[in-house]
Amino acid sequence: LTQDDLKKIAAYKAVEFVESGMVLGLGTGSTAKHAIDRIGELLQQGKLTNIIGIPTSKKTHEQALSLGIPLSDLETHPVLDLAIDGADEVDPHMNLVKGRGGSLLREKMIEGCCKKFIVIVDATKLVDYIGGSGLALPVEIVPFCWRFTAEKLRSLFKHAGCVAKLRVVGENGEPYVTDNGNYVVDLYFEKDIGDLVAAGDAMLRLAGVVEHGMFIDMATTLIVAGELGVTVKNK
Ligand code: DER
C-alpha cells in the first residue's frame, strides 16, 4: 500500500460519517481531496443528498465545483455539522499541526465552527509531540515587515532551538501568498515547545501574526490508516 492508498482509505472511512442533509467543512490537501472526491461520487450516485459544502481553500472550492457539490459560506452557515480534513502532525492528545498546504486560516475558521471535526491521516503523521516531525509549524503573517515578524516568532521559541523561514515558491524564490493575501513563515524546532496553548497565545499576541498552524483541542475524531488497517478514535 502506498501512502496515497492509506490516505484514500482514511478519507473513505471518514465519509461513512457523512449523512444526507449535512453542512460539511471541506478540507484541503491530498488526503481531504480523496474525501471530497468520494462525497462527489456518492452525490452523483444519489446515495447522498442535500449536502452543502463550505470549502477551506480556493483549491478545494474548485474541486468541489467540478464535482457538482453545492457550496456555501460561513455567513450563511455559521454552524456546520461536520468537517473532514487532513493534518501534517497529530500528537497523542489529538492536537494537530496543519497548514503545510497553506490553508490554515480558512481551515481553522471553518473547522472551529463544526459540531464534529474528523481528522484523516496516514500513520506517518503521528508524532509524540507537536513539532516532533522536524517539519514546519506554519504561521500566517501579514506581508508588511515580514522579516520583523519572522524574527519575533523565532526569538519567541529560541528556547526550543527555533528556525524561522519565509515560505517561498518558484525558481526565483517569490514569497508564497495565501488565499488571503498573506505570507507564511515556517517554524522548525529542535526541541518540544512545551505548553501549546501558551505558545499559540504568545504567537497571536504578535501584531503581524494572523494565525498559527496548531489546532489545539479542535479535532473530535481521528482516523488513521496504517499497514495494519484503519482505526477510528473519538476524543
Ligand atoms: O495544509 C493543510 O492544512 C493540509 O490539510 C495538511 O495539513 C494535510 O495535507 P496532506 O493531506 O496533503 O498531507
PDB file of C-alpha atoms and ligand atoms in Angstrom:
ATOM      1  CA  LEU A   1       0.000   0.000   0.000  1.00  0.00           C
ATOM      2  CA  THR A   2       1.351   3.414  -0.941  1.00  0.00           C
ATOM      3  CA  GLN A   3       0.982   6.439   1.329  1.00  0.00           C
ATOM      4  CA  ASP A   4      -1.695   7.720  -1.034  1.00  0.00           C
ATOM      5  CA  ASP A   5      -3.579   4.412  -0.738  1.00  0.00           C
ATOM      6  CA  LEU A   6      -3.576   4.879   3.036  1.00  0.00           C
ATOM      7  CA  LYS A   7      -4.784   8.478   2.694  1.00  0.00           C
ATOM      8  CA  LYS A   8      -7.629   7.262   0.491  1.00  0.00           C
ATOM      9  CA  ILE A   9      -8.595   4.522   2.982  1.00  0.00           C
ATOM     10  CA  ALA A  10      -8.728   7.053   5.833  1.00  0.00           C
ATOM     11  CA  ALA A  11     -10.679   9.510   3.684  1.00  0.00           C
ATOM     12  CA  TYR A  12     -13.288   6.977   2.578  1.00  0.00           C
ATOM     13  CA  LYS A  13     -13.742   5.834   6.183  1.00  0.00           C
ATOM     14  CA  ALA A  14     -14.473   9.423   7.226  1.00  0.00           C
ATOM     15  CA  VAL A  15     -17.107   9.831   4.504  1.00  0.00           C
ATOM     16  CA  GLU A  16     -19.049   6.969   6.130  1.00  0.00           C
ATOM     17  CA  PHE A  17     -19.918   9.525   8.823  1.00  0.00           C
ATOM     18  CA  VAL A  18     -21.482  11.922   6.302  1.00  0.00           C
ATOM     19  CA  GLU A  19     -25.286  11.913   6.327  1.00  0.00           C
ATOM     20  CA  SER A  20     -27.676  13.439   3.767  1.00  0.00           C
ATOM     21  CA  GLY A  21     -28.670  16.965   4.673  1.00  0.00           C
ATOM     22  CA  MET A  22     -25.361  17.807   6.380  1.00  0.00           C
ATOM     23  CA  VAL A  23     -23.464  21.072   6.050  1.00  0.00           C
ATOM     24  CA  LEU A  24     -19.836  19.989   5.655  1.00  0.00           C
ATOM     25  CA  GLY A  25     -16.480  21.710   6.089  1.00  0.00           C
ATOM     26  CA  LEU A  26     -14.401  20.533   3.116  1.00  0.00           C
ATOM     27  CA  GLY A  27     -10.695  20.264   3.970  1.00  0.00           C
ATOM     28  CA  THR A  28      -7.595  20.987   1.904  1.00  0.00           C
ATOM     29  CA  GLY A  29      -4.695  18.768   0.935  1.00  0.00           C
ATOM     30  CA  SER A  30      -4.052  15.402  -0.672  1.00  0.00           C
ATOM     31  CA  THR A  31      -5.935  13.387   1.973  1.00  0.00           C
ATOM     32  CA  ALA A  32      -9.005  15.635   2.102  1.00  0.00           C
ATOM     33  CA  LYS A  33      -9.046  15.546  -1.707  1.00  0.00           C
ATOM     34  CA  HIS A  34      -9.957  11.849  -1.573  1.00  0.00           C
ATOM     35  CA  ALA A  35     -12.801  12.548   0.875  1.00  0.00           C
ATOM     36  CA  ILE A  36     -14.207  15.278  -1.357  1.00  0.00           C
ATOM     37  CA  ASP A  37     -13.950  13.028  -4.424  1.00  0.00           C
ATOM     38  CA  ARG A  38     -15.863  10.331  -2.508  1.00  0.00           C
ATOM     39  CA  ILE A  39     -18.584  12.783  -1.409  1.00  0.00           C
ATOM     40  CA  GLY A  40     -18.966  13.908  -5.029  1.00  0.00           C
ATOM     41  CA  GLU A  41     -19.235  10.281  -6.137  1.00  0.00           C
ATOM     42  CA  LEU A  42     -21.948   9.445  -3.566  1.00  0.00           C
ATOM     43  CA  LEU A  43     -23.903  12.572  -4.519  1.00  0.00           C
ATOM     44  CA  GLN A  44     -23.627  11.550  -8.170  1.00  0.00           C
ATOM     45  CA  GLN A  45     -24.945   8.074  -7.301  1.00  0.00           C
ATOM     46  CA  GLY A  46     -27.812   9.550  -5.262  1.00  0.00           C
ATOM     47  CA  LYS A  47     -26.517   7.759  -2.159  1.00  0.00           C
ATOM     48  CA  LEU A  48     -26.056  11.171  -0.509  1.00  0.00           C
ATOM     49  CA  THR A  49     -28.475  14.093  -0.978  1.00  0.00           C
ATOM     50  CA  ASN A  50     -28.838  17.701   0.204  1.00  0.00           C
ATOM     51  CA  ILE A  51     -25.170  18.164   1.081  1.00  0.00           C
ATOM     52  CA  ILE A  52     -23.803  21.687   1.376  1.00  0.00           C
ATOM     53  CA  GLY A  53     -20.019  22.163   1.364  1.00  0.00           C
ATOM     54  CA  ILE A  54     -18.010  25.010   2.895  1.00  0.00           C
ATOM     55  CA  PRO A  55     -14.556  24.930   1.237  1.00  0.00           C
ATOM     56  CA  THR A  56     -11.386  25.681   3.246  1.00  0.00           C
ATOM     57  CA  SER A  57      -9.422  26.956   0.238  1.00  0.00           C
ATOM     58  CA  LYS A  58      -9.795  28.202  -3.327  1.00  0.00           C
ATOM     59  CA  LYS A  59      -8.316  24.874  -4.430  1.00  0.00           C
ATOM     60  CA  THR A  60     -11.000  22.902  -2.573  1.00  0.00           C
ATOM     61  CA  HIS A  61     -13.643  25.316  -3.862  1.00  0.00           C
ATOM     62  CA  GLU A  62     -12.584  24.463  -7.432  1.00  0.00           C
ATOM     63  CA  GLN A  63     -12.515  20.721  -6.741  1.00  0.00           C
ATOM     64  CA  ALA A  64     -15.969  20.786  -5.154  1.00  0.00           C
ATOM     65  CA  LEU A  65     -17.382  22.860  -8.032  1.00  0.00           C
ATOM     66  CA  SER A  66     -16.010  20.363 -10.546  1.00  0.00           C
ATOM     67  CA  LEU A  67     -17.756  17.553  -8.632  1.00  0.00           C
ATOM     68  CA  GLY A  68     -21.091  19.406  -8.504  1.00  0.00           C
ATOM     69  CA  ILE A  69     -21.054  19.680  -4.711  1.00  0.00           C
ATOM     70  CA  PRO A  70     -23.337  22.603  -3.737  1.00  0.00           C
ATOM     71  CA  LEU A  71     -21.273  25.241  -1.910  1.00  0.00           C
ATOM     72  CA  SER A  72     -21.981  27.948   0.634  1.00  0.00           C
ATOM     73  CA  ASP A  73     -20.082  30.013   3.212  1.00  0.00           C
ATOM     74  CA  LEU A  74     -19.769  30.646   6.945  1.00  0.00           C
ATOM     75  CA  GLU A  75     -22.006  33.697   6.806  1.00  0.00           C
ATOM     76  CA  THR A  76     -24.878  31.574   5.545  1.00  0.00           C
ATOM     77  CA  HIS A  77     -23.972  28.585   7.774  1.00  0.00           C
ATOM     78  CA  PRO A  78     -22.161  29.761  10.942  1.00  0.00           C
ATOM     79  CA  VAL A  79     -22.513  26.261  12.447  1.00  0.00           C
ATOM     80  CA  LEU A  80     -21.535  23.166  10.454  1.00  0.00           C
ATOM     81  CA  ASP A  81     -22.411  19.544  11.142  1.00  0.00           C
ATOM     82  CA  LEU A  82     -19.063  18.002  10.236  1.00  0.00           C
ATOM     83  CA  ALA A  83     -15.657  18.854   8.818  1.00  0.00           C
ATOM     84  CA  ILE A  84     -13.233  16.369   7.305  1.00  0.00           C
ATOM     85  CA  ASP A  85      -9.593  17.383   6.834  1.00  0.00           C
ATOM     86  CA  GLY A  86      -6.057  16.111   6.877  1.00  0.00           C
ATOM     87  CA  ALA A  87      -3.200  17.108   9.144  1.00  0.00           C
ATOM     88  CA  ASP A  88       0.568  17.334   9.000  1.00  0.00           C
ATOM     89  CA  GLU A  89       1.098  16.117  12.553  1.00  0.00           C
ATOM     90  CA  VAL A  90      -1.149  14.540  15.214  1.00  0.00           C
ATOM     91  CA  ASP A  91       0.044  14.254  18.818  1.00  0.00           C
ATOM     92  CA  PRO A  92      -1.279  11.750  21.423  1.00  0.00           C
ATOM     93  CA  HIS A  93      -3.859  14.309  22.610  1.00  0.00           C
ATOM     94  CA  MET A  94      -5.233  14.784  19.076  1.00  0.00           C
ATOM     95  CA  ASN A  95      -3.655  18.222  18.790  1.00  0.00           C
ATOM     96  CA  LEU A  96      -2.685  18.958  15.212  1.00  0.00           C
ATOM     97  CA  VAL A  97      -0.227  20.788  13.051  1.00  0.00           C
ATOM     98  CA  LYS A  98      -1.865  21.951   9.849  1.00  0.00           C
ATOM     99  CA  GLY A  99      -1.049  24.400   7.126  1.00  0.00           C
ATOM    100  CA  ARG A 100       1.738  22.875   5.098  1.00  0.00           C
ATOM    101  CA  GLY A 101      -0.693  23.274   2.213  1.00  0.00           C
ATOM    102  CA  GLY A 102      -1.011  26.941   3.163  1.00  0.00           C
ATOM    103  CA  SER A 103      -4.734  26.918   4.034  1.00  0.00           C
ATOM    104  CA  LEU A 104      -4.541  27.049   7.820  1.00  0.00           C
ATOM    105  CA  LEU A 105      -6.526  30.271   8.346  1.00  0.00           C
ATOM    106  CA  ARG A 106      -9.670  29.275   6.447  1.00  0.00           C
ATOM    107  CA  GLU A 107      -9.354  25.705   7.791  1.00  0.00           C
ATOM    108  CA  LYS A 108      -9.198  26.949  11.366  1.00  0.00           C
ATOM    109  CA  MET A 109     -12.099  29.384  10.834  1.00  0.00           C
ATOM    110  CA  ILE A 110     -14.320  26.690   9.311  1.00  0.00           C
ATOM    111  CA  GLU A 111     -13.239  23.724  11.449  1.00  0.00           C
ATOM    112  CA  GLY A 112     -13.765  25.850  14.543  1.00  0.00           C
ATOM    113  CA  CYS A 113     -17.489  26.094  13.670  1.00  0.00           C
ATOM    114  CA  CYS A 114     -18.169  22.369  13.344  1.00  0.00           C
ATOM    115  CA  LYS A 115     -20.025  20.068  15.735  1.00  0.00           C
ATOM    116  CA  LYS A 116     -17.652  17.288  14.662  1.00  0.00           C
ATOM    117  CA  PHE A 117     -14.189  17.568  13.119  1.00  0.00           C
ATOM    118  CA  ILE A 118     -12.812  14.334  11.724  1.00  0.00           C
ATOM    119  CA  VAL A 119      -9.076  14.298  11.032  1.00  0.00           C
ATOM    120  CA  ILE A 120      -7.886  11.826   8.416  1.00  0.00           C
ATOM    121  CA  VAL A 121      -4.244  10.810   8.261  1.00  0.00           C
ATOM    122  CA  ASP A 122      -1.911   8.025   7.209  1.00  0.00           C
ATOM    123  CA  ALA A 123       0.166   6.691  10.091  1.00  0.00           C
ATOM    124  CA  THR A 124       3.272   8.705   9.150  1.00  0.00           C
ATOM    125  CA  LYS A 125       1.587  11.838  10.532  1.00  0.00           C
ATOM    126  CA  LEU A 126       1.539  10.553  14.148  1.00  0.00           C
ATOM    127  CA  VAL A 127       4.114  12.286  16.404  1.00  0.00           C
ATOM    128  CA  ASP A 128       4.987  12.097  20.109  1.00  0.00           C
ATOM    129  CA  TYR A 129       4.776  15.885  20.458  1.00  0.00           C
ATOM    130  CA  ILE A 130       3.908  18.859  18.247  1.00  0.00           C
ATOM    131  CA  GLY A 131       6.929  19.910  16.202  1.00  0.00           C
ATOM    132  CA  GLY A 132       8.304  16.411  16.665  1.00  0.00           C
ATOM    133  CA  SER A 133       8.337  15.533  12.990  1.00  0.00           C
ATOM    134  CA  GLY A 134      11.090  18.083  12.415  1.00  0.00           C
ATOM    135  CA  LEU A 135       8.845  19.510   9.721  1.00  0.00           C
ATOM    136  CA  ALA A 136       7.389  23.002   9.774  1.00  0.00           C
ATOM    137  CA  LEU A 137       4.847  24.649  12.024  1.00  0.00           C
ATOM    138  CA  PRO A 138       3.297  27.145   9.581  1.00  0.00           C
ATOM    139  CA  VAL A 139       2.325  30.647  10.760  1.00  0.00           C
ATOM    140  CA  GLU A 140       0.330  33.022   8.531  1.00  0.00           C
ATOM    141  CA  ILE A 141       1.625  36.604   8.834  1.00  0.00           C
ATOM    142  CA  VAL A 142       0.952  39.906   7.093  1.00  0.00           C
ATOM    143  CA  PRO A 143       3.451  40.803   4.340  1.00  0.00           C
ATOM    144  CA  PHE A 144       4.216  44.195   5.926  1.00  0.00           C
ATOM    145  CA  CYS A 145       7.668  43.997   7.586  1.00  0.00           C
ATOM    146  CA  TRP A 146       7.600  40.214   7.412  1.00  0.00           C
ATOM    147  CA  ARG A 147      11.280  39.914   8.439  1.00  0.00           C
ATOM    148  CA  PHE A 148      10.438  41.760  11.679  1.00  0.00           C
ATOM    149  CA  THR A 149       7.583  39.363  12.440  1.00  0.00           C
ATOM    150  CA  ALA A 150       9.612  36.282  11.471  1.00  0.00           C
ATOM    151  CA  GLU A 151      12.375  37.339  13.871  1.00  0.00           C
ATOM    152  CA  LYS A 152       9.847  37.956  16.667  1.00  0.00           C
ATOM    153  CA  LEU A 153       8.482  34.433  16.127  1.00  0.00           C
ATOM    154  CA  ARG A 154      11.979  32.909  16.111  1.00  0.00           C
ATOM    155  CA  SER A 155      13.027  34.659  19.314  1.00  0.00           C
ATOM    156  CA  LEU A 156       9.755  33.611  20.982  1.00  0.00           C
ATOM    157  CA  PHE A 157      10.898  29.985  20.663  1.00  0.00           C
ATOM    158  CA  LYS A 158      14.663  30.292  20.916  1.00  0.00           C
ATOM    159  CA  HIS A 159      14.446  28.000  23.988  1.00  0.00           C
ATOM    160  CA  ALA A 160      13.296  25.258  21.613  1.00  0.00           C
ATOM    161  CA  GLY A 161      16.004  25.961  19.041  1.00  0.00           C
ATOM    162  CA  CYS A 162      13.647  27.588  16.583  1.00  0.00           C
ATOM    163  CA  VAL A 163      14.487  28.479  12.974  1.00  0.00           C
ATOM    164  CA  ALA A 164      12.009  30.684  11.057  1.00  0.00           C
ATOM    165  CA  LYS A 165      11.868  30.540   7.257  1.00  0.00           C
ATOM    166  CA  LEU A 166       9.660  32.539   4.899  1.00  0.00           C
ATOM    167  CA  ARG A 167       7.833  30.121   2.614  1.00  0.00           C
ATOM    168  CA  VAL A 168       8.837  30.808  -0.999  1.00  0.00           C
ATOM    169  CA  VAL A 169       7.730  29.417  -4.357  1.00  0.00           C
ATOM    170  CA  GLY A 170       9.050  29.275  -7.921  1.00  0.00           C
ATOM    171  CA  GLU A 171      12.618  29.358  -9.235  1.00  0.00           C
ATOM    172  CA  ASN A 172      13.295  32.939  -8.141  1.00  0.00           C
ATOM    173  CA  GLY A 173      12.018  32.289  -4.612  1.00  0.00           C
ATOM    174  CA  GLU A 174       8.985  34.561  -4.583  1.00  0.00           C
ATOM    175  CA  PRO A 175       7.133  34.639  -1.249  1.00  0.00           C
ATOM    176  CA  TYR A 176       4.229  32.165  -1.148  1.00  0.00           C
ATOM    177  CA  VAL A 177       0.950  34.123  -0.917  1.00  0.00           C
ATOM    178  CA  THR A 178      -2.058  32.542   0.818  1.00  0.00           C
ATOM    179  CA  ASP A 179      -5.694  32.697  -0.388  1.00  0.00           C
ATOM    180  CA  ASN A 180      -5.989  35.661   1.982  1.00  0.00           C
ATOM    181  CA  GLY A 181      -3.067  37.619   0.500  1.00  0.00           C
ATOM    182  CA  ASN A 182      -0.715  36.892   3.409  1.00  0.00           C
ATOM    183  CA  TYR A 183       2.698  35.247   3.785  1.00  0.00           C
ATOM    184  CA  VAL A 184       3.639  32.076   5.636  1.00  0.00           C
ATOM    185  CA  VAL A 185       6.607  31.701   7.977  1.00  0.00           C
ATOM    186  CA  ASP A 186       7.546  28.074   8.651  1.00  0.00           C
ATOM    187  CA  LEU A 187       8.918  27.434  12.150  1.00  0.00           C
ATOM    188  CA  TYR A 188      11.266  24.491  12.759  1.00  0.00           C
ATOM    189  CA  PHE A 189      12.031  23.286  16.289  1.00  0.00           C
ATOM    190  CA  GLU A 190      14.867  21.218  17.722  1.00  0.00           C
ATOM    191  CA  LYS A 191      13.015  20.551  20.970  1.00  0.00           C
ATOM    192  CA  ASP A 192       9.461  20.249  22.339  1.00  0.00           C
ATOM    193  CA  ILE A 193       7.914  23.731  22.636  1.00  0.00           C
ATOM    194  CA  GLY A 194       6.120  22.729  25.843  1.00  0.00           C
ATOM    195  CA  ASP A 195       2.774  24.361  26.661  1.00  0.00           C
ATOM    196  CA  LEU A 196       0.998  24.564  23.305  1.00  0.00           C
ATOM    197  CA  VAL A 197      -1.765  26.910  24.463  1.00  0.00           C
ATOM    198  CA  ALA A 198       0.771  29.369  25.874  1.00  0.00           C
ATOM    199  CA  ALA A 199       2.850  29.092  22.678  1.00  0.00           C
ATOM    200  CA  GLY A 200      -0.193  29.701  20.492  1.00  0.00           C
ATOM    201  CA  ASP A 201      -1.361  32.677  22.544  1.00  0.00           C
ATOM    202  CA  ALA A 202       2.145  34.187  22.512  1.00  0.00           C
ATOM    203  CA  MET A 203       2.273  33.945  18.713  1.00  0.00           C
ATOM    204  CA  LEU A 204      -1.167  35.520  18.317  1.00  0.00           C
ATOM    205  CA  ARG A 205      -0.147  38.455  20.523  1.00  0.00           C
ATOM    206  CA  LEU A 206       2.439  39.458  17.885  1.00  0.00           C
ATOM    207  CA  ALA A 207       0.597  42.150  15.849  1.00  0.00           C
ATOM    208  CA  GLY A 208       1.905  40.880  12.495  1.00  0.00           C
ATOM    209  CA  VAL A 209       0.702  37.322  13.066  1.00  0.00           C
ATOM    210  CA  VAL A 210      -2.645  36.370  11.524  1.00  0.00           C
ATOM    211  CA  GLU A 211      -2.927  32.722  12.674  1.00  0.00           C
ATOM    212  CA  HIS A 212      -0.742  29.711  13.516  1.00  0.00           C
ATOM    213  CA  GLY A 213      -0.969  26.081  12.391  1.00  0.00           C
ATOM    214  CA  MET A 214      -1.525  24.434  15.782  1.00  0.00           C
ATOM    215  CA  PHE A 215      -5.092  23.131  16.028  1.00  0.00           C
ATOM    216  CA  ILE A 216      -5.372  22.551  19.776  1.00  0.00           C
ATOM    217  CA  ASP A 217      -8.344  20.635  21.189  1.00  0.00           C
ATOM    218  CA  MET A 218     -10.297  21.033  17.927  1.00  0.00           C
ATOM    219  CA  ALA A 219     -10.425  17.534  16.452  1.00  0.00           C
ATOM    220  CA  THR A 220     -13.247  15.312  17.755  1.00  0.00           C
ATOM    221  CA  THR A 221     -12.382  12.140  15.813  1.00  0.00           C
ATOM    222  CA  LEU A 222      -9.105  10.766  14.443  1.00  0.00           C
ATOM    223  CA  ILE A 223      -8.992   8.258  11.594  1.00  0.00           C
ATOM    224  CA  VAL A 224      -5.570   6.700  10.982  1.00  0.00           C
ATOM    225  CA  ALA A 225      -4.815   4.362   8.088  1.00  0.00           C
ATOM    226  CA  GLY A 226      -1.707   2.207   8.521  1.00  0.00           C
ATOM    227  CA  GLU A 227      -0.269  -1.063   7.237  1.00  0.00           C
ATOM    228  CA  LEU A 228      -2.318  -2.958   9.836  1.00  0.00           C
ATOM    229  CA  GLY A 229      -5.623  -1.318   8.891  1.00  0.00           C
ATOM    230  CA  VAL A 230      -7.677   1.738   9.724  1.00  0.00           C
ATOM    231  CA  THR A 231      -8.585   2.924  13.240  1.00  0.00           C
ATOM    232  CA  VAL A 232     -11.230   5.399  14.373  1.00  0.00           C
ATOM    233  CA  LYS A 233     -10.656   7.138  17.702  1.00  0.00           C
ATOM    234  CA  ASN A 234     -13.001   9.636  19.344  1.00  0.00           C
ATOM    235  CA  LYS A 235     -11.642  12.352  21.644  1.00  0.00           C
TER     236      LYS A 235
HETATM  237  O1  DER B   1      -2.294  22.226   4.756  1.00  0.00           O
HETATM  238  C1  DER B   1      -3.143  21.610   5.398  1.00  0.00           C
HETATM  239  O2  DER B   1      -3.693  22.049   6.415  1.00  0.00           O
HETATM  240  C2  DER B   1      -3.455  20.201   4.980  1.00  0.00           C
HETATM  241  O3  DER B   1      -4.724  19.806   5.461  1.00  0.00           O
HETATM  242  C3  DER B   1      -2.379  19.322   5.584  1.00  0.00           C
HETATM  243  O4  DER B   1      -2.433  19.514   6.953  1.00  0.00           O
HETATM  244  C4  DER B   1      -2.533  17.867   5.232  1.00  0.00           C
HETATM  245  O5  DER B   1      -2.167  17.743   3.896  1.00  0.00           O
HETATM  246  P1  DER B   1      -1.993  16.293   3.230  1.00  0.00           P
HETATM  247  O6  DER B   1      -3.312  15.596   3.441  1.00  0.00           O
HETATM  248  O7  DER B   1      -1.727  16.618   1.790  1.00  0.00           O
HETATM  249  O8  DER B   1      -0.859  15.617   3.922  1.00  0.00           O
END
